Amino acid sequence: MVLHRNMGPFDTTAIGLGEMPLTIENNLGPNMGVETIHAALDAGCRQIDTAWAYYCSGGEEQTGEKLVREAMASWDGPKDEVLIATKVGHYRNFTDGKPTWDVDGSPENLIRRAKESALALGVDTIDLLYFHRPDPSIPYGESIEAIKQLVDEGVAREAGVSNASIEQMDIAQEILGDKLIAVQNQYSPIYTETADTLEHAARIGISFVCWSPLGGFRKPKDESKFDPFRAIAERRGVSYQQIVLAWELAKGDHVFVIPGAHRPATILDSLKAGDLELTPEELATLG
Ligand SMILES: NC(=O)c1ccc[n+]([C@@H]2O[C@H](COP(=O)([O-])OP(=O)(O)OC[C@H]3O[C@@H](n4cnc5c(N)ncnc54)[C@H](OP(=O)(O)O)[C@@H]3O)[C@@H](O)[C@H]2O)c1
C-alpha cells in the first residue's frame, strides 16, 4: 500500500501524481495521459495535482483538468478516495516565441477560473484549490480573499497556496483560518531555498507539498547534487528517484511529494518510495 498521510481533512497518499507533464509541451498524447493516471490510481495513488494552466501555450486551455476528468470517469476504482487538487492564477503565453507562464491574481480572474476548473473537472466542489503564484501587481491578501470567497461559496472545499513565502503563508492563514490546509512550493535536492517554508508549514499546522521533487524535467539541472542519492540507491538496489522522494518525506509527517511522469513506469517506481525507510546514517549523509 502506498504511504498515507493526513492533509487537512483528507486521508490521502503522501506521494501524489503531478499531472503537468501529461498535458504541457512535449506530452505523449491523451491516451498515454489516461494510461498513466490509471496506472497510478490502480497502484494505490490517491492524490492528483493539476492546474487550470496545465495546457500547451497557444493551445486549448485546461487540458490537464479535462484529462483528469476523463481518466476519473473511465476508472472503475473508488473515486471518492481520490484527492484532486487544482490551482488558479497562472495562464500560458509566449515571450519571444517561447512558451511562458504568466500570472493574473486579480480576484475577478481567480473567481472566474476556479469556476471553470470545477466545470472542467466535472465536480460541484473542488477538493483542494491552490492560489498558484503571487501576482506582484495585486496585494496578496486581495487574491486570498477571492480564494476565501470561493471556499465560502462551496466552489472549493479546502484551500492552499503555492510559491508562497513565510509572510504570504501567514497572510493566507489569517484570512482562510483552518481552511488553509497546504502550501505547495518547489523543493528538491537541487532547490532547498524553500526549507524555511517547509519548517514554517509544520509550525502553523499545514501540509507542505514539494513540487518538482525530482528537480523537474524542463531545464537542465546540476546532476551532481544527486550523486549521494545515487550511491545509496545503488547499495539498496532501487532508483535514485525513490531515495530522493523518501528523503523529502523524511523531512516531516506534514510533507507530501507530487512527482511528475510522462508514462506509467516512472510514477509506478516513484510510488514505492513510501516503503523506504532511510536510516539515520543515510539521512545524515543526505543532509
Ligand atoms: N505549483 C507550482 O508552481 C508547480 C510548478 C511546477 C510543477 N508543479 C507540480 O509538480 C509536479 C512535479 O514536477 P515536475 O513534473 O516538474 O518534475 P519532477 O517531478 O521533479 O520530475 C519529473 C520527471 O522525473 C521523471 N521521473 C519521475 N519519477 C521517476 C522515477 N521514479 N524514475 C525515473 N524518472 C522519474 C519523469 O520521467 P518521465 O518523463 O520519463 O516520466 C519526469 O521527466 C508537476 O507535475 C506539477 O503537478 C507545480
Short mmCIF file of C-alpha atoms and ligand atoms in Angstrom, two decimals:
data_model
loop_
_atom_site.label_atom_id
_atom_site.label_comp_id
_atom_site.label_asym_id
_atom_site.label_seq_id
_atom_site.Cartn_x
_atom_site.Cartn_y
_atom_site.Cartn_z
CA MET A 1 0.00 0.00 0.00
CA VAL A 2 1.26 3.48 -0.83
CA LEU A 3 2.12 5.50 2.29
CA HIS A 4 -0.89 7.51 3.54
CA ARG A 5 -0.82 10.80 5.43
CA ASN A 6 -3.42 13.32 6.56
CA MET A 7 -3.73 16.61 4.71
CA GLY A 8 -6.34 18.77 6.43
CA PRO A 9 -9.49 16.61 6.47
CA PHE A 10 -8.19 14.27 3.75
CA ASP A 11 -6.62 10.86 4.27
CA THR A 12 -4.53 10.66 1.12
CA THR A 13 -1.25 9.32 -0.20
CA ALA A 14 1.98 11.09 0.70
CA ILE A 15 3.02 10.54 -2.93
CA GLY A 16 0.68 12.08 -5.49
CA LEU A 17 0.84 12.22 -9.27
CA GLY A 18 1.98 15.56 -10.72
CA GLU A 19 -0.16 15.85 -13.84
CA MET A 20 1.71 18.68 -15.58
CA PRO A 21 3.99 16.63 -17.94
CA LEU A 22 0.91 14.84 -19.29
CA THR A 23 -0.53 17.98 -20.86
CA ILE A 24 2.09 20.72 -21.30
CA GLU A 25 4.61 20.90 -24.16
CA ASN A 26 6.18 17.57 -25.20
CA ASN A 27 3.44 15.45 -23.67
CA LEU A 28 2.94 11.98 -25.15
CA GLY A 29 -0.75 12.41 -26.02
CA PRO A 30 -4.06 11.93 -24.20
CA ASN A 31 -4.09 8.12 -24.40
CA MET A 32 -0.75 7.90 -22.61
CA GLY A 33 -2.06 10.53 -20.18
CA VAL A 34 -5.11 8.46 -19.21
CA GLU A 35 -2.98 5.30 -19.07
CA THR A 36 -0.52 6.99 -16.70
CA ILE A 37 -3.26 8.30 -14.40
CA HIS A 38 -4.97 4.88 -14.34
CA ALA A 39 -1.66 3.14 -13.59
CA ALA A 40 -1.05 5.48 -10.66
CA LEU A 41 -4.58 5.02 -9.26
CA ASP A 42 -4.50 1.24 -9.74
CA ALA A 43 -1.24 1.16 -7.76
CA GLY A 44 -2.94 2.97 -4.86
CA CYS A 45 -2.08 6.62 -5.53
CA ARG A 46 -4.88 8.77 -4.10
CA GLN A 47 -3.72 12.29 -4.94
CA ILE A 48 -3.57 14.03 -8.33
CA ASP A 49 -2.17 17.52 -8.77
CA THR A 50 -3.32 19.53 -11.76
CA ALA A 51 -3.92 23.22 -12.60
CA TRP A 52 -6.07 25.47 -14.77
CA ALA A 53 -2.85 26.36 -16.61
CA TYR A 54 -1.64 22.85 -17.49
CA TYR A 55 -2.01 23.05 -21.28
CA CYS A 56 0.28 23.94 -24.17
CA SER A 57 0.84 27.66 -24.76
CA GLY A 58 -1.44 28.76 -27.60
CA GLY A 59 -3.49 25.55 -27.44
CA GLU A 60 -6.80 24.56 -25.88
CA GLU A 61 -6.95 25.71 -22.26
CA GLN A 62 -7.40 23.44 -19.21
CA THR A 63 -6.44 20.23 -21.00
CA GLY A 64 -4.87 18.96 -17.75
CA GLU A 65 -8.10 19.27 -15.78
CA LYS A 66 -10.06 17.75 -18.68
CA LEU A 67 -7.65 14.82 -18.85
CA VAL A 68 -8.09 14.19 -15.13
CA ARG A 69 -11.87 14.26 -15.55
CA GLU A 70 -11.68 11.78 -18.45
CA ALA A 71 -9.35 9.47 -16.54
CA MET A 72 -11.54 9.54 -13.43
CA ALA A 73 -14.69 8.87 -15.46
CA SER A 74 -13.18 5.79 -17.09
CA TRP A 75 -11.54 4.43 -13.89
CA ASP A 76 -13.60 1.84 -12.07
CA GLY A 77 -11.90 2.17 -8.67
CA PRO A 78 -13.10 4.06 -5.57
CA LYS A 79 -13.26 7.60 -6.98
CA ASP A 80 -14.30 9.18 -3.67
CA GLU A 81 -10.94 8.20 -2.15
CA VAL A 82 -9.00 10.37 -4.61
CA LEU A 83 -7.97 13.89 -3.64
CA ILE A 84 -7.86 16.06 -6.76
CA ALA A 85 -6.10 19.38 -6.32
CA THR A 86 -6.04 22.17 -8.85
CA LYS A 87 -4.70 25.71 -8.97
CA VAL A 88 -5.69 29.10 -10.38
CA GLY A 89 -3.78 32.29 -11.04
CA HIS A 90 -1.46 31.23 -13.88
CA TYR A 91 -2.09 31.15 -17.62
CA ARG A 92 0.10 30.23 -20.61
CA ASN A 93 1.54 32.76 -23.00
CA PHE A 94 4.50 33.35 -25.30
CA THR A 95 7.50 35.60 -24.84
CA ASP A 96 9.85 35.95 -27.83
CA GLY A 97 8.09 32.95 -29.37
CA LYS A 98 8.79 30.73 -26.33
CA PRO A 99 6.05 29.25 -24.11
CA THR A 100 5.75 31.08 -20.77
CA TRP A 101 3.75 31.12 -17.56
CA ASP A 102 2.09 34.45 -16.77
CA VAL A 103 0.13 35.40 -13.67
CA ASP A 104 -3.22 37.06 -13.06
CA GLY A 105 -4.07 37.10 -9.38
CA SER A 106 -6.91 39.60 -9.65
CA PRO A 107 -9.94 38.50 -7.62
CA GLU A 108 -12.21 38.55 -10.71
CA ASN A 109 -9.85 36.29 -12.64
CA LEU A 110 -9.35 33.83 -9.76
CA ILE A 111 -13.11 33.52 -9.22
CA ARG A 112 -13.82 33.02 -12.91
CA ARG A 113 -11.01 30.50 -13.40
CA ALA A 114 -11.89 28.44 -10.33
CA LYS A 115 -15.46 28.06 -11.57
CA GLU A 116 -14.05 26.97 -14.94
CA SER A 117 -11.80 24.49 -13.12
CA ALA A 118 -14.78 22.92 -11.35
CA LEU A 119 -16.57 22.61 -14.70
CA ALA A 120 -13.56 21.07 -16.44
CA LEU A 121 -13.05 18.61 -13.58
CA GLY A 122 -16.76 17.81 -13.63
CA VAL A 123 -17.28 18.49 -9.91
CA ASP A 124 -19.57 20.77 -7.92
CA THR A 125 -16.83 21.38 -5.36
CA ILE A 126 -13.08 21.24 -5.95
CA ASP A 127 -11.39 19.18 -3.19
CA LEU A 128 -8.37 21.46 -2.83
CA LEU A 129 -7.86 24.76 -4.67
CA TYR A 130 -4.46 26.44 -4.59
CA PHE A 131 -3.66 30.05 -5.42
CA HIS A 132 -0.95 29.13 -7.96
CA ARG A 133 1.51 32.01 -7.69
CA PRO A 134 1.56 35.52 -6.19
CA ASP A 135 0.83 38.30 -8.69
CA PRO A 136 3.18 41.21 -7.89
CA SER A 137 0.62 43.69 -9.22
CA ILE A 138 -2.10 42.62 -6.73
CA PRO A 139 -1.80 42.81 -2.91
CA TYR A 140 -1.50 39.20 -1.74
CA GLY A 141 -4.40 39.50 0.69
CA GLU A 142 -6.75 40.57 -2.11
CA SER A 143 -6.02 37.39 -4.07
CA ILE A 144 -6.50 35.29 -0.94
CA GLU A 145 -9.83 37.00 -0.17
CA ALA A 146 -11.02 35.71 -3.58
CA ILE A 147 -9.94 32.18 -2.64
CA LYS A 148 -11.87 32.58 0.63
CA GLN A 149 -14.97 33.65 -1.28
CA LEU A 150 -14.65 30.51 -3.43
CA VAL A 151 -14.48 28.35 -0.29
CA ASP A 152 -17.40 30.21 1.31
CA GLU A 153 -19.48 29.70 -1.85
CA GLY A 154 -18.65 25.98 -1.98
CA VAL A 155 -16.66 26.15 -5.22
CA ALA A 156 -13.73 24.69 -3.28
CA ARG A 157 -13.76 22.62 -0.10
CA GLU A 158 -10.23 23.42 1.11
CA ALA A 159 -7.59 25.96 0.10
CA GLY A 160 -3.87 26.05 -0.45
CA VAL A 161 -1.21 28.50 -1.55
CA SER A 162 1.72 27.87 -3.84
CA ASN A 163 5.07 29.55 -4.41
CA ALA A 164 4.46 31.37 -1.14
CA SER A 165 6.88 32.94 1.34
CA ILE A 166 6.52 32.67 5.11
CA GLU A 167 4.89 36.10 5.18
CA GLN A 168 2.41 35.10 2.47
CA MET A 169 1.61 31.82 4.26
CA ASP A 170 0.79 33.87 7.38
CA ILE A 171 -1.43 36.27 5.43
CA ALA A 172 -3.25 33.32 3.88
CA GLN A 173 -3.79 31.65 7.25
CA GLU A 174 -5.03 34.90 8.78
CA ILE A 175 -7.70 35.15 6.05
CA LEU A 176 -8.54 31.49 5.48
CA GLY A 177 -8.14 30.12 9.03
CA ASP A 178 -8.31 26.34 9.13
CA LYS A 179 -9.48 26.23 5.51
CA LEU A 180 -5.82 26.74 4.55
CA ILE A 181 -4.50 23.20 4.59
CA ALA A 182 -1.38 23.22 2.41
CA VAL A 183 1.45 25.17 0.84
CA GLN A 184 2.92 23.81 -2.39
CA ASN A 185 6.48 25.03 -3.00
CA GLN A 186 9.43 23.89 -5.08
CA TYR A 187 11.70 21.64 -3.03
CA SER A 188 14.26 19.04 -4.06
CA PRO A 189 17.99 18.28 -3.70
CA ILE A 190 18.66 21.00 -6.31
CA TYR A 191 16.30 23.51 -4.72
CA THR A 192 16.31 23.86 -0.94
CA GLU A 193 15.82 27.63 -0.74
CA THR A 194 12.27 27.00 0.49
CA ALA A 195 13.41 24.95 3.51
CA ASP A 196 12.26 27.81 5.77
CA THR A 197 8.70 27.46 4.44
CA LEU A 198 8.80 23.68 4.93
CA GLU A 199 9.60 24.27 8.59
CA HIS A 200 7.07 27.08 8.89
CA ALA A 201 4.31 24.86 7.48
CA ALA A 202 4.89 22.44 10.37
CA ARG A 203 4.81 25.33 12.88
CA ILE A 204 1.47 26.66 11.62
CA GLY A 205 -0.07 23.20 11.22
CA ILE A 206 -0.43 22.87 7.45
CA SER A 207 0.94 20.39 4.91
CA PHE A 208 3.97 21.08 2.72
CA VAL A 209 3.75 19.71 -0.84
CA CYS A 210 7.07 19.56 -2.75
CA TRP A 211 6.72 20.48 -6.43
CA SER A 212 9.31 19.28 -8.94
CA PRO A 213 10.51 16.97 -6.15
CA LEU A 214 12.94 15.28 -8.56
CA GLY A 215 14.37 18.54 -9.84
CA GLY A 216 11.90 18.92 -12.73
CA PHE A 217 12.16 17.83 -16.33
CA ARG A 218 12.12 21.07 -18.25
CA LYS A 219 15.51 22.63 -17.55
CA PRO A 220 18.99 21.14 -17.33
CA LYS A 221 19.96 20.62 -13.70
CA ASP A 222 23.11 20.15 -11.68
CA GLU A 223 23.13 16.35 -11.77
CA SER A 224 26.00 16.14 -9.27
CA LYS A 225 23.55 17.11 -6.49
CA PHE A 226 22.01 13.65 -6.97
CA ASP A 227 25.29 11.73 -6.50
CA PRO A 228 24.81 10.97 -2.78
CA PHE A 229 21.28 9.75 -3.57
CA ARG A 230 22.65 7.55 -6.38
CA ALA A 231 25.21 5.99 -4.02
CA ILE A 232 22.53 4.97 -1.51
CA ALA A 233 20.23 3.80 -4.30
CA GLU A 234 22.94 1.54 -5.69
CA ARG A 235 23.50 -0.07 -2.29
CA ARG A 236 19.77 -0.63 -1.81
CA GLY A 237 19.03 -1.71 -5.40
CA VAL A 238 16.35 0.94 -6.05
CA SER A 239 16.17 4.01 -8.30
CA TYR A 240 17.82 7.19 -7.00
CA GLN A 241 14.47 8.92 -7.55
CA GLN A 242 12.96 6.73 -4.82
CA ILE A 243 15.74 7.78 -2.44
CA VAL A 244 15.12 11.47 -3.26
CA LEU A 245 11.39 11.16 -2.56
CA ALA A 246 11.98 9.17 0.65
CA TRP A 247 14.46 11.85 1.84
CA GLU A 248 11.84 14.57 1.23
CA LEU A 249 9.14 12.59 3.03
CA ALA A 250 11.51 12.12 5.98
CA LYS A 251 11.57 15.92 6.49
CA GLY A 252 8.32 15.61 8.46
CA ASP A 253 4.93 13.94 8.62
CA HIS A 254 3.43 17.07 7.09
CA VAL A 255 5.43 16.63 3.85
CA PHE A 256 3.98 15.34 0.56
CA VAL A 257 5.58 14.86 -2.88
CA ILE A 258 3.94 15.06 -6.31
CA PRO A 259 6.44 13.61 -8.82
CA GLY A 260 5.55 14.20 -12.45
CA ALA A 261 5.54 11.44 -15.06
CA HIS A 262 5.05 11.13 -18.81
CA ARG A 263 4.36 7.41 -18.62
CA PRO A 264 3.26 4.69 -16.19
CA ALA A 265 6.73 3.25 -15.43
CA THR A 266 8.08 6.36 -13.71
CA ILE A 267 5.11 7.05 -11.44
CA LEU A 268 4.87 3.35 -10.55
CA ASP A 269 8.50 3.44 -9.46
CA SER A 270 8.04 6.70 -7.52
CA LEU A 271 5.05 5.35 -5.59
CA LYS A 272 7.33 2.74 -4.00
CA ALA A 273 9.32 5.46 -2.21
CA GLY A 274 6.85 5.43 0.68
CA ASP A 275 8.01 1.91 1.57
CA LEU A 276 11.62 3.02 2.04
CA GLU A 277 12.81 3.93 5.47
CA LEU A 278 16.14 5.70 5.31
CA THR A 279 18.45 5.06 8.28
CA PRO A 280 19.62 7.94 10.50
CA GLU A 281 23.11 7.47 8.98
CA GLU A 282 21.75 7.73 5.43
CA LEU A 283 19.70 10.80 6.32
CA ALA A 284 22.76 12.41 7.93
CA THR A 285 24.74 11.86 4.70
CA LEU A 286 21.98 13.39 2.57
CA GLY A 287 21.52 16.43 4.80
N1 LIG B 1 2.93 24.86 -8.00
C1 LIG B 1 3.74 25.11 -9.00
O1 LIG B 1 4.04 26.27 -9.33
C2 LIG B 1 4.32 23.96 -9.75
C3 LIG B 1 5.39 24.16 -10.65
C4 LIG B 1 5.92 23.05 -11.32
C5 LIG B 1 5.40 21.79 -11.06
N2 LIG B 1 4.33 21.62 -10.21
C6 LIG B 1 3.76 20.28 -9.94
O2 LIG B 1 4.80 19.41 -9.55
C7 LIG B 1 4.73 18.23 -10.33
C8 LIG B 1 6.08 17.58 -10.46
O3 LIG B 1 7.03 18.44 -11.00
P1 LIG B 1 7.71 18.17 -12.42
O4 LIG B 1 6.81 17.32 -13.20
O5 LIG B 1 8.16 19.50 -12.90
O6 LIG B 1 9.07 17.45 -12.09
P2 LIG B 1 9.63 16.24 -11.20
O7 LIG B 1 8.53 15.51 -10.55
O8 LIG B 1 10.71 16.78 -10.39
O9 LIG B 1 10.29 15.35 -12.36
C9 LIG B 1 9.54 14.73 -13.34
C10 LIG B 1 10.49 13.95 -14.22
O10 LIG B 1 11.08 12.93 -13.43
C11 LIG B 1 10.97 11.70 -14.10
N3 LIG B 1 10.64 10.69 -13.10
C12 LIG B 1 9.62 10.72 -12.20
N4 LIG B 1 9.67 9.63 -11.40
C13 LIG B 1 10.73 8.91 -11.81
C14 LIG B 1 11.30 7.68 -11.38
N5 LIG B 1 10.78 7.02 -10.34
N6 LIG B 1 12.38 7.21 -12.05
C15 LIG B 1 12.91 7.91 -13.09
N7 LIG B 1 12.44 9.08 -13.53
C16 LIG B 1 11.35 9.58 -12.90
C17 LIG B 1 9.84 11.81 -15.08
O11 LIG B 1 10.21 10.97 -16.14
P3 LIG B 1 9.34 10.60 -17.43
O12 LIG B 1 9.24 11.90 -18.15
O13 LIG B 1 10.20 9.61 -18.14
O14 LIG B 1 8.04 10.05 -16.98
C18 LIG B 1 9.82 13.29 -15.38
O15 LIG B 1 10.62 13.56 -16.53
C19 LIG B 1 4.15 18.71 -11.67
O16 LIG B 1 3.66 17.67 -12.45
C20 LIG B 1 3.09 19.66 -11.16
O17 LIG B 1 1.93 18.92 -10.80
C21 LIG B 1 3.81 22.69 -9.54
#
